[in-house]
Amino acid sequence: MAAEKPEWFERGFAHIWLPYTQMKTTPPPLAVARTQGTRIILADGRELVDGIASWWTACHGYNHPHIREAVQRQLERLPHVMLGGLVHEQALSLAARLCALLPEPLSRVFFSDSGSVAVEVAMKMATQHWLNQGVRGRTKFLAFKGGYHGDTIATMAVCDPEEGMHALFAGMLPEHHVIDLPRDEESDTSLNRFLERHAGEIAGILVEPLVQGAGGMLFHDEHVLKRLRRAADKYDLLLIFDEIFTGFGRTAQMFALEAAQVTPDIITLGKGLTGGTLPLAATIASQKIFEAFWSDDSAAALMHGPTFMGNALGCAAANASLDLFEREPRLLQAAEIGKAMTKGLGPCLGYKGVKDVRVRGAIGVVELDRIANLNELKRRFVEAGVWVRPFRNTVYLTPALTIGEEDLTTLTRVIREVLEESGYG
Ligand SMILES: *Cc1c(COP(=O)(O)O)cnc(C)c1O
């Protein structure tokens, strides 16, 4: 079926190292020629309906003309300047617009180029915020099982211990505390008991609000976030929300923090920030944190500065993406997608081997007891004309918020059919 591979594939494939991939045993990747809207067009001419939006970054679909034009305009005028000693309109406008969207105390934006770095910056800010006030020994973080905060060394250490490969990298990773989320009164009591003993060594609490994404698409409710805010206040800890997954409409609110009416001290954003076009991330701190760095002493400054920090093309794309959130009913669309996925994926709950079906905003999840042959399942999805990437024991959808009814119906129908064919039905 698959036609000849393009010449560039033959020439380059022996020299590339792919993410999360056992290069020896994993079937070769698909060669992509183009993207458009919610479609991925392969080099051999096949067209896939995209259910993942490239790790949920492409929230307005691929190649959105408004973002494309903004980036083209910026490319002609000013592609990039260092943010050391120089600023430009796109970065400053974006900073102001992000703060206007967030609750008041969150008022200072530090740009970086990837989510993992944004989380590392948040950790550095939190730790130094204490040091600058003369508080020593608060160098650890409290994070949660099922959590995911990135792949760099510092962020691995605050991921779920299995996800973050804590055992394999033991001795190399800084040690933090990873415990159960306070989902109920009982786990809230153990959280408080834990903090009673350890708060003095902890700089902050780090959590993905409402949805733990890459750790398994696990949901929790707003009460969990309220409990964390209460605990952070009680033990004088900073609360950090990692909204790199949940930000920009994924949960059918612009940010997950709105659902809980809980304001963290720091928030991290990435993924959907540029509408899936360019790498850009942000760490946004409260005024209180910023003030801990405001000093006549230069040693109290935040010593961090990625080379491509505040890249003008990325910021132009992000500003254009925010225009689209303002002009078009994205949050409503996310809620509608949720309804359609509840309907389309719901029947899977009756399948044998299906443990759970859950939907929150524009995130749809079918959790299985186990997936015996992940590669085979992936192959069947492609054969059926969709781009759906099951991982571990879950099949999930995080489509573009602009996806049409027909494409979405195709995605949920194919998931039902492929699961049935694969013996789950
Ligand atoms: C993807 C993700 C990250 C890491 O972002 P990168 O850009 O891949 O470094 C961190 N936190 C969460 C919640 C994410 O979903």
Short mmCIF file of C-alpha atoms and ligand atoms in Angstrom, two decimals:
data_model
loop_
_atom_site.label_atom_id
_atom_site.label_comp_id
_atom_site.label_asym_id
_atom_site.label_seq_id
_atom_site.Cartn_x
_atom_site.Cartn_y
_atom_site.Cartn_z
CA MET A 1 0.00 0.00 0.00
CA ALA A 2 2.58 2.60 1.10
CA ALA A 3 4.21 3.91 -2.03
CA GLU A 4 7.89 4.75 -2.41
CA LYS A 5 9.38 6.83 0.35
CA PRO A 6 10.46 10.30 -0.78
CA GLU A 7 14.12 10.87 -1.53
CA TRP A 8 14.66 13.06 1.57
CA PHE A 9 13.38 10.25 3.76
CA GLU A 10 15.79 7.70 2.29
CA ARG A 11 18.69 10.11 2.70
CA GLY A 12 17.98 11.39 6.19
CA PHE A 13 16.29 8.65 8.17
CA ALA A 14 19.56 6.95 9.09
CA HIS A 15 20.63 10.16 10.80
CA ILE A 16 17.67 11.18 12.88
CA TRP A 17 16.89 10.21 16.49
CA LEU A 18 13.17 10.30 17.23
CA PRO A 19 11.36 11.07 20.51
CA TYR A 20 10.29 8.32 22.92
CA THR A 21 11.27 5.75 20.31
CA GLN A 22 13.05 2.44 20.41
CA MET A 23 14.65 3.06 17.03
CA LYS A 24 15.34 -0.64 16.46
CA THR A 25 11.87 -2.08 16.86
CA THR A 26 9.47 0.79 16.16
CA PRO A 27 7.97 0.86 12.67
CA PRO A 28 9.34 3.79 10.65
CA PRO A 29 7.49 7.11 10.98
CA LEU A 30 5.13 8.41 8.31
CA ALA A 31 6.51 10.97 5.90
CA VAL A 32 4.37 14.11 6.00
CA ALA A 33 4.20 16.42 3.01
CA ARG A 34 1.69 19.04 4.16
CA THR A 35 -0.87 19.95 6.78
CA GLN A 36 -4.14 21.79 6.41
CA GLY A 37 -6.82 22.49 9.01
CA THR A 38 -7.37 19.17 10.78
CA ARG A 39 -5.70 17.09 8.08
CA ILE A 40 -2.21 15.64 7.74
CA ILE A 41 -1.27 14.92 4.13
CA LEU A 42 1.35 12.21 3.72
CA ALA A 43 4.09 12.14 1.11
CA ASP A 44 2.40 9.17 -0.57
CA GLY A 45 -0.79 11.19 -0.99
CA ARG A 46 -2.85 9.68 1.84
CA GLU A 47 -4.74 12.12 4.06
CA LEU A 48 -5.25 11.54 7.79
CA VAL A 49 -7.87 13.16 10.01
CA ASP A 50 -5.85 14.43 12.97
CA GLY A 51 -7.08 13.61 16.47
CA ILE A 52 -4.02 14.83 18.38
CA ALA A 53 -3.28 18.32 16.96
CA SER A 54 0.45 17.62 17.31
CA TRP A 55 0.49 17.13 21.08
CA TRP A 56 -2.49 19.49 21.32
CA THR A 57 -0.55 22.54 20.13
CA ALA A 58 -2.49 23.28 16.94
CA CYS A 59 -5.61 24.59 18.68
CA HIS A 60 -6.84 26.53 15.61
CA GLY A 61 -5.96 23.75 13.17
CA TYR A 62 -2.86 23.73 10.97
CA ASN A 63 -1.83 26.61 8.69
CA HIS A 64 -4.33 29.11 10.03
CA PRO A 65 -4.11 32.09 7.63
CA HIS A 66 -4.27 34.70 10.40
CA ILE A 67 -1.27 33.22 12.23
CA ARG A 68 0.60 32.62 8.99
CA GLU A 69 0.19 36.24 7.91
CA ALA A 70 1.29 37.56 11.30
CA VAL A 71 4.45 35.43 11.19
CA GLN A 72 5.19 36.42 7.59
CA ARG A 73 4.85 40.11 8.43
CA GLN A 74 7.11 39.71 11.45
CA LEU A 75 9.68 37.74 9.45
CA GLU A 76 10.13 40.67 7.11
CA ARG A 77 10.42 43.25 9.86
CA LEU A 78 12.28 41.55 12.73
CA PRO A 79 12.62 37.78 13.09
CA HIS A 80 14.56 37.84 16.34
CA VAL A 81 16.62 40.01 18.64
CA MET A 82 18.16 39.02 21.94
CA LEU A 83 16.08 40.05 24.93
CA GLY A 84 19.23 41.02 26.81
CA GLY A 85 19.05 44.82 26.77
CA LEU A 86 16.58 44.89 23.87
CA VAL A 87 12.83 44.48 23.66
CA HIS A 88 10.32 44.47 20.82
CA GLU A 89 6.64 45.09 20.39
CA GLN A 90 5.53 41.47 20.01
CA ALA A 91 7.04 40.27 23.30
CA LEU A 92 5.73 43.21 25.30
CA SER A 93 2.26 43.07 23.77
CA LEU A 94 2.09 39.35 24.40
CA ALA A 95 3.20 39.75 28.02
CA ALA A 96 0.51 42.38 28.62
CA ARG A 97 -2.17 40.30 26.90
CA LEU A 98 -1.34 37.13 28.83
CA CYS A 99 -1.50 39.01 32.14
CA ALA A 100 -4.83 40.57 31.15
CA LEU A 101 -6.22 37.04 30.66
CA LEU A 102 -4.97 35.80 34.03
CA PRO A 103 -6.04 36.71 37.57
CA GLU A 104 -4.52 39.96 38.79
CA PRO A 105 -1.60 38.85 40.96
CA LEU A 106 -0.08 36.98 37.99
CA SER A 107 1.62 39.94 36.40
CA ARG A 108 5.18 39.19 35.25
CA VAL A 109 5.99 37.06 32.21
CA PHE A 110 9.31 35.31 31.65
CA PHE A 111 9.55 33.81 28.15
CA SER A 112 11.40 30.66 27.16
CA ASP A 113 11.38 28.22 24.27
CA SER A 114 9.92 25.01 25.65
CA GLY A 115 7.55 23.83 28.33
CA SER A 116 10.22 21.95 30.25
CA VAL A 117 12.32 25.09 30.48
CA ALA A 118 9.28 27.11 31.57
CA VAL A 119 8.80 24.65 34.45
CA GLU A 120 12.50 24.79 35.35
CA VAL A 121 12.29 28.59 35.40
CA ALA A 122 9.28 28.34 37.72
CA MET A 123 11.26 26.06 40.04
CA LYS A 124 14.23 28.41 40.00
CA MET A 125 12.00 31.43 40.67
CA ALA A 126 10.29 29.70 43.58
CA THR A 127 13.55 28.59 45.17
CA GLN A 128 15.35 31.90 44.76
CA HIS A 129 12.26 33.79 45.96
CA TRP A 130 12.92 32.19 49.37
CA LEU A 131 16.69 32.67 49.26
CA ASN A 132 16.29 36.35 48.41
CA GLN A 133 14.24 36.74 51.58
CA GLY A 134 16.91 35.06 53.65
CA VAL A 135 14.97 31.80 54.03
CA ARG A 136 17.37 28.89 53.60
CA GLY A 137 16.75 25.20 53.05
CA ARG A 138 13.59 25.43 50.97
CA THR A 139 14.98 23.63 47.94
CA LYS A 140 12.54 20.78 47.36
CA PHE A 141 9.21 20.60 45.59
CA LEU A 142 6.05 18.71 46.30
CA ALA A 143 4.61 17.14 43.15
CA PHE A 144 2.09 14.39 42.46
CA LYS A 145 1.82 10.84 41.21
CA GLY A 146 0.56 10.74 37.63
CA GLY A 147 2.09 14.15 36.97
CA TYR A 148 4.21 15.17 34.01
CA HIS A 149 6.22 18.38 33.83
CA GLY A 150 8.81 17.77 31.12
CA ASP A 151 11.81 15.74 30.03
CA THR A 152 14.77 17.79 31.21
CA ILE A 153 16.66 16.54 34.26
CA ALA A 154 15.09 18.94 36.77
CA THR A 155 11.56 18.35 35.49
CA MET A 156 11.96 14.55 35.32
CA ALA A 157 12.55 14.73 39.04
CA VAL A 158 9.07 16.18 39.65
CA CYS A 159 7.25 13.81 37.27
CA ASP A 160 5.52 10.66 38.42
CA PRO A 161 8.40 8.43 39.62
CA GLU A 162 7.73 5.87 36.88
CA GLU A 163 7.12 8.40 34.11
CA GLY A 164 10.21 10.32 35.22
CA MET A 165 12.30 7.11 35.40
CA HIS A 166 13.42 8.01 38.91
CA ALA A 167 14.75 4.51 39.57
CA LEU A 168 16.82 4.34 36.36
CA PHE A 169 18.33 7.77 36.91
CA ALA A 170 18.70 7.46 40.67
CA GLY A 171 21.73 9.35 41.91
CA MET A 172 21.49 11.86 39.09
CA LEU A 173 18.09 13.41 39.73
CA PRO A 174 17.51 15.90 42.51
CA GLU A 175 15.15 14.34 45.02
CA HIS A 176 11.74 15.89 45.51
CA HIS A 177 8.57 14.61 47.14
CA VAL A 178 5.97 12.95 44.91
CA ILE A 179 2.77 11.96 46.71
CA ASP A 180 -0.92 11.27 45.98
CA LEU A 181 -3.13 14.15 44.91
CA PRO A 182 -5.51 15.17 47.70
CA ARG A 183 -8.57 13.75 45.93
CA ASP A 184 -10.62 13.28 49.09
CA GLU A 185 -10.63 14.10 52.80
CA GLU A 186 -8.38 11.17 53.59
CA SER A 187 -5.62 12.05 51.13
CA ASP A 188 -6.01 15.70 52.16
CA THR A 189 -5.27 14.66 55.72
CA SER A 190 -2.14 12.80 54.62
CA LEU A 191 -1.06 15.80 52.54
CA ASN A 192 -1.35 18.02 55.60
CA ARG A 193 0.36 15.48 57.79
CA PHE A 194 3.17 15.32 55.25
CA LEU A 195 3.54 19.09 55.15
CA GLU A 196 3.48 19.27 58.94
CA ARG A 197 6.80 17.43 58.84
CA HIS A 198 8.36 18.65 55.59
CA ALA A 199 7.10 22.15 54.78
CA GLY A 200 10.32 23.75 55.99
CA GLU A 201 12.32 22.11 53.21
CA ILE A 202 9.79 22.77 50.44
CA ALA A 203 9.79 25.77 48.11
CA GLY A 204 6.50 25.06 46.41
CA ILE A 205 3.76 22.71 45.29
CA LEU A 206 3.71 21.88 41.58
CA VAL A 207 0.59 20.49 39.90
CA GLU A 208 -1.13 20.17 36.54
CA PRO A 209 -4.57 21.58 37.34
CA LEU A 210 -7.64 19.44 36.46
CA VAL A 211 -5.91 17.16 33.99
CA GLN A 212 -2.66 15.24 34.32
CA GLY A 213 -1.88 14.90 30.62
CA ALA A 214 1.14 12.93 29.50
CA GLY A 215 1.05 10.91 32.74
CA GLY A 216 -2.13 9.17 31.58
CA MET A 217 -4.86 11.75 30.89
CA LEU A 218 -6.07 11.55 34.50
CA PHE A 219 -8.73 13.97 35.68
CA HIS A 220 -9.38 15.50 39.09
CA ASP A 221 -11.89 18.10 40.23
CA GLU A 222 -11.62 21.66 41.43
CA HIS A 223 -11.71 20.63 45.10
CA VAL A 224 -8.24 19.16 44.71
CA LEU A 225 -6.93 22.57 43.66
CA LYS A 226 -8.79 24.30 46.49
CA ARG A 227 -7.18 21.87 48.97
CA LEU A 228 -3.74 22.56 47.51
CA ARG A 229 -4.26 26.32 47.76
CA ARG A 230 -5.38 25.93 51.36
CA ALA A 231 -2.35 23.77 52.20
CA ALA A 232 0.02 26.18 50.42
CA ASP A 233 -1.40 29.11 52.42
CA LYS A 234 -1.34 27.21 55.69
CA TYR A 235 2.31 26.12 55.34
CA ASP A 236 3.49 29.24 53.52
CA LEU A 237 4.41 27.47 50.27
CA LEU A 238 4.20 28.71 46.70
CA LEU A 239 1.62 27.07 44.46
CA ILE A 240 2.65 26.48 40.85
CA PHE A 241 0.13 25.49 38.17
CA ASP A 242 1.64 23.81 35.14
CA GLU A 243 -0.98 24.69 32.50
CA ILE A 244 1.16 23.71 29.55
CA PHE A 245 -1.42 21.06 28.68
CA THR A 246 -4.61 22.64 30.02
CA GLY A 247 -3.99 26.24 28.90
CA PHE A 248 -5.65 27.86 25.86
CA GLY A 249 -9.08 26.32 25.92
CA ARG A 250 -8.31 22.63 26.21
CA THR A 251 -10.62 22.19 29.20
CA ALA A 252 -13.25 24.51 27.62
CA GLN A 253 -12.04 27.40 29.78
CA MET A 254 -9.17 29.58 28.70
CA PHE A 255 -7.18 28.28 31.69
CA ALA A 256 -7.99 25.48 34.11
CA LEU A 257 -7.50 27.80 37.08
CA GLU A 258 -10.80 29.51 36.13
CA ALA A 259 -12.80 26.39 36.92
CA ALA A 260 -11.48 26.21 40.45
CA GLN A 261 -11.33 29.96 41.08
CA VAL A 262 -7.94 29.23 42.56
CA THR A 263 -5.02 31.55 41.84
CA PRO A 264 -1.55 30.05 41.88
CA ASP A 265 1.62 32.05 42.58
CA ILE A 266 3.20 30.94 39.31
CA ILE A 267 1.73 29.49 36.12
CA THR A 268 3.55 27.86 33.20
CA LEU A 269 2.25 27.97 29.63
CA GLY A 270 3.47 26.40 26.40
CA LYS A 271 2.02 23.96 23.86
CA GLY A 272 -1.00 25.88 22.48
CA LEU A 273 0.61 29.29 23.09
CA THR A 274 1.55 29.89 19.43
CA GLY A 275 -1.31 27.87 17.97
CA GLY A 276 1.12 25.08 17.19
CA THR A 277 3.38 27.02 14.86
CA LEU A 278 6.55 27.97 16.73
CA PRO A 279 8.23 26.92 19.96
CA LEU A 280 7.46 29.34 22.78
CA ALA A 281 6.68 28.99 26.48
CA ALA A 282 6.08 31.33 29.38
CA THR A 283 6.41 31.37 33.15
CA ILE A 284 4.16 33.96 34.75
CA ALA A 285 4.73 35.02 38.34
CA SER A 286 2.68 36.95 40.85
CA GLN A 287 3.64 40.43 41.94
CA LYS A 288 4.64 38.99 45.34
CA ILE A 289 7.22 36.71 43.74
CA PHE A 290 8.53 39.43 41.46
CA GLU A 291 9.00 41.70 44.47
CA ALA A 292 11.30 39.15 46.10
CA PHE A 293 13.73 39.82 43.22
CA TRP A 294 13.29 43.63 43.26
CA SER A 295 16.39 44.90 44.98
CA ASP A 296 19.46 47.15 44.81
CA ASP A 297 21.50 43.96 45.02
CA SER A 298 22.26 42.59 41.54
CA ALA A 299 22.80 39.13 43.02
CA ALA A 300 19.08 39.03 43.81
CA ALA A 301 18.21 39.06 40.07
CA LEU A 302 16.80 36.01 38.31
CA MET A 303 19.81 34.57 36.51
CA HIS A 304 18.21 32.93 33.52
CA GLY A 305 17.96 33.84 29.84
CA PRO A 306 17.43 31.37 27.00
CA THR A 307 19.08 32.55 23.76
CA PHE A 308 15.81 32.58 21.85
CA MET A 309 13.80 33.98 24.74
CA GLY A 310 10.83 36.03 23.53
CA ASN A 311 11.53 35.17 19.88
CA ALA A 312 9.66 37.72 17.80
CA LEU A 313 8.23 35.19 15.34
CA GLY A 314 6.93 33.04 18.19
CA CYS A 315 5.46 36.04 19.99
CA ALA A 316 3.83 37.27 16.75
CA ALA A 317 2.27 33.83 16.31
CA ALA A 318 1.07 33.84 19.92
CA ASN A 319 -0.45 37.32 19.57
CA ALA A 320 -2.25 36.17 16.41
CA SER A 321 -3.45 33.06 18.25
CA LEU A 322 -4.88 35.26 21.03
CA ASP A 323 -6.65 37.37 18.35
CA LEU A 324 -8.38 34.19 17.25
CA PHE A 325 -9.43 33.32 20.81
CA GLU A 326 -10.90 36.84 21.03
CA ARG A 327 -12.67 36.77 17.69
CA GLU A 328 -13.87 33.22 17.42
CA PRO A 329 -15.86 31.08 19.85
CA ARG A 330 -13.05 28.63 20.73
CA LEU A 331 -14.23 27.84 24.26
CA LEU A 332 -17.72 27.11 23.02
CA GLN A 333 -16.21 24.92 20.31
CA ALA A 334 -14.20 23.04 22.94
CA ALA A 335 -17.38 22.39 24.94
CA GLU A 336 -19.18 21.18 21.80
CA ILE A 337 -16.30 18.85 20.98
CA GLY A 338 -16.65 17.47 24.51
CA LYS A 339 -20.33 16.73 23.97
CA ALA A 340 -19.65 15.02 20.65
CA MET A 341 -16.85 12.93 22.15
CA THR A 342 -19.03 11.89 25.09
CA LYS A 343 -21.56 10.64 22.56
CA GLY A 344 -19.04 9.12 20.15
CA LEU A 345 -16.73 7.44 22.66
CA GLY A 346 -19.40 6.59 25.25
CA PRO A 347 -20.29 3.20 23.73
CA CYS A 348 -16.69 2.02 24.29
CA LEU A 349 -17.50 1.80 28.00
CA GLY A 350 -19.41 -1.41 27.24
CA TYR A 351 -16.44 -3.01 25.46
CA LYS A 352 -14.53 -5.74 27.18
CA GLY A 353 -11.12 -4.62 28.33
CA VAL A 354 -12.24 -1.00 28.53
CA LYS A 355 -11.72 0.35 32.03
CA ASP A 356 -12.99 3.90 31.66
CA VAL A 357 -14.23 6.46 29.18
CA ARG A 358 -13.89 10.10 30.25
CA VAL A 359 -14.21 13.50 28.65
CA ARG A 360 -13.26 16.92 29.94
CA GLY A 361 -13.45 19.92 27.59
CA ALA A 362 -11.86 18.89 24.31
CA ILE A 363 -10.07 15.90 25.82
CA GLY A 364 -11.55 12.46 25.22
CA VAL A 365 -10.05 9.33 26.75
CA VAL A 366 -10.71 5.62 26.41
CA GLU A 367 -8.69 3.84 29.07
CA LEU A 368 -8.13 0.11 28.55
CA ASP A 369 -6.98 -2.50 31.03
CA ARG A 370 -3.93 -2.92 28.82
CA ILE A 371 -2.97 -2.59 25.19
CA ALA A 372 -1.26 -5.79 24.12
CA ASN A 373 0.20 -4.51 20.86
CA LEU A 374 0.54 -0.75 20.72
CA ASN A 375 2.25 -0.68 17.30
CA GLU A 376 -0.46 -2.84 15.75
CA LEU A 377 -3.18 -0.55 17.15
CA LYS A 378 -1.38 2.52 15.79
CA ARG A 379 -1.08 0.85 12.37
CA ARG A 380 -4.81 0.14 12.27
CA PHE A 381 -5.67 3.75 13.03
CA VAL A 382 -3.52 4.97 10.15
CA GLU A 383 -4.99 2.35 7.85
CA ALA A 384 -8.46 3.63 8.76
CA GLY A 385 -7.38 7.18 7.80
CA VAL A 386 -6.94 8.83 11.20
CA TRP A 387 -4.00 10.07 13.25
CA VAL A 388 -4.61 8.74 16.75
CA ARG A 389 -1.67 7.81 18.95
CA PRO A 390 -2.54 5.51 21.82
CA PHE A 391 0.03 5.48 24.60
CA ARG A 392 0.47 3.04 27.44
CA ASN A 393 -3.11 1.89 28.08
CA THR A 394 -5.03 4.85 26.71
CA VAL A 395 -6.51 5.92 23.40
CA TYR A 396 -7.18 9.65 23.50
CA LEU A 397 -8.32 12.58 21.39
CA THR A 398 -7.12 16.19 21.76
CA PRO A 399 -8.19 17.56 18.38
CA ALA A 400 -7.91 21.12 17.10
CA LEU A 401 -10.69 23.20 18.69
CA THR A 402 -11.76 24.09 15.14
CA ILE A 403 -12.40 20.52 14.06
CA GLY A 404 -15.59 20.06 12.02
CA GLU A 405 -18.40 17.80 13.08
CA GLU A 406 -17.72 15.37 10.27
CA ASP A 407 -14.03 14.90 11.05
CA LEU A 408 -14.79 14.48 14.73
CA THR A 409 -17.43 11.88 13.98
CA THR A 410 -14.89 10.06 11.83
CA LEU A 411 -12.40 10.02 14.70
CA THR A 412 -14.81 8.62 17.29
CA ARG A 413 -16.30 6.10 14.81
CA VAL A 414 -12.85 4.83 13.82
CA ILE A 415 -11.83 4.48 17.49
CA ARG A 416 -14.94 2.35 18.12
CA GLU A 417 -14.36 0.26 15.00
CA VAL A 418 -10.64 -0.27 15.52
CA LEU A 419 -11.14 -1.25 19.17
CA GLU A 420 -13.85 -3.70 18.15
CA GLU A 421 -11.73 -5.19 15.37
CA SER A 422 -8.83 -5.49 17.77
CA GLY A 423 -10.91 -7.74 20.00
CA TYR A 424 -12.06 -5.25 22.61
CA GLY A 425 -15.63 -4.93 21.31
C1 LIG B 1 4.25 18.97 27.31
C2 LIG B 1 4.28 19.37 28.73
C3 LIG B 1 5.46 19.86 29.33
C4 LIG B 1 6.77 19.95 28.59
O1 LIG B 1 6.74 20.80 27.52
P1 LIG B 1 7.87 20.70 26.39
O2 LIG B 1 7.57 21.85 25.49
O3 LIG B 1 7.68 19.37 25.72
O4 LIG B 1 9.19 20.80 27.06
C5 LIG B 1 5.40 20.24 30.66
N1 LIG B 1 4.25 20.17 31.36
C6 LIG B 1 3.12 19.70 30.82
C7 LIG B 1 1.88 19.67 31.65
C8 LIG B 1 3.08 19.28 29.49
O5 LIG B 1 1.95 18.80 28.95
#
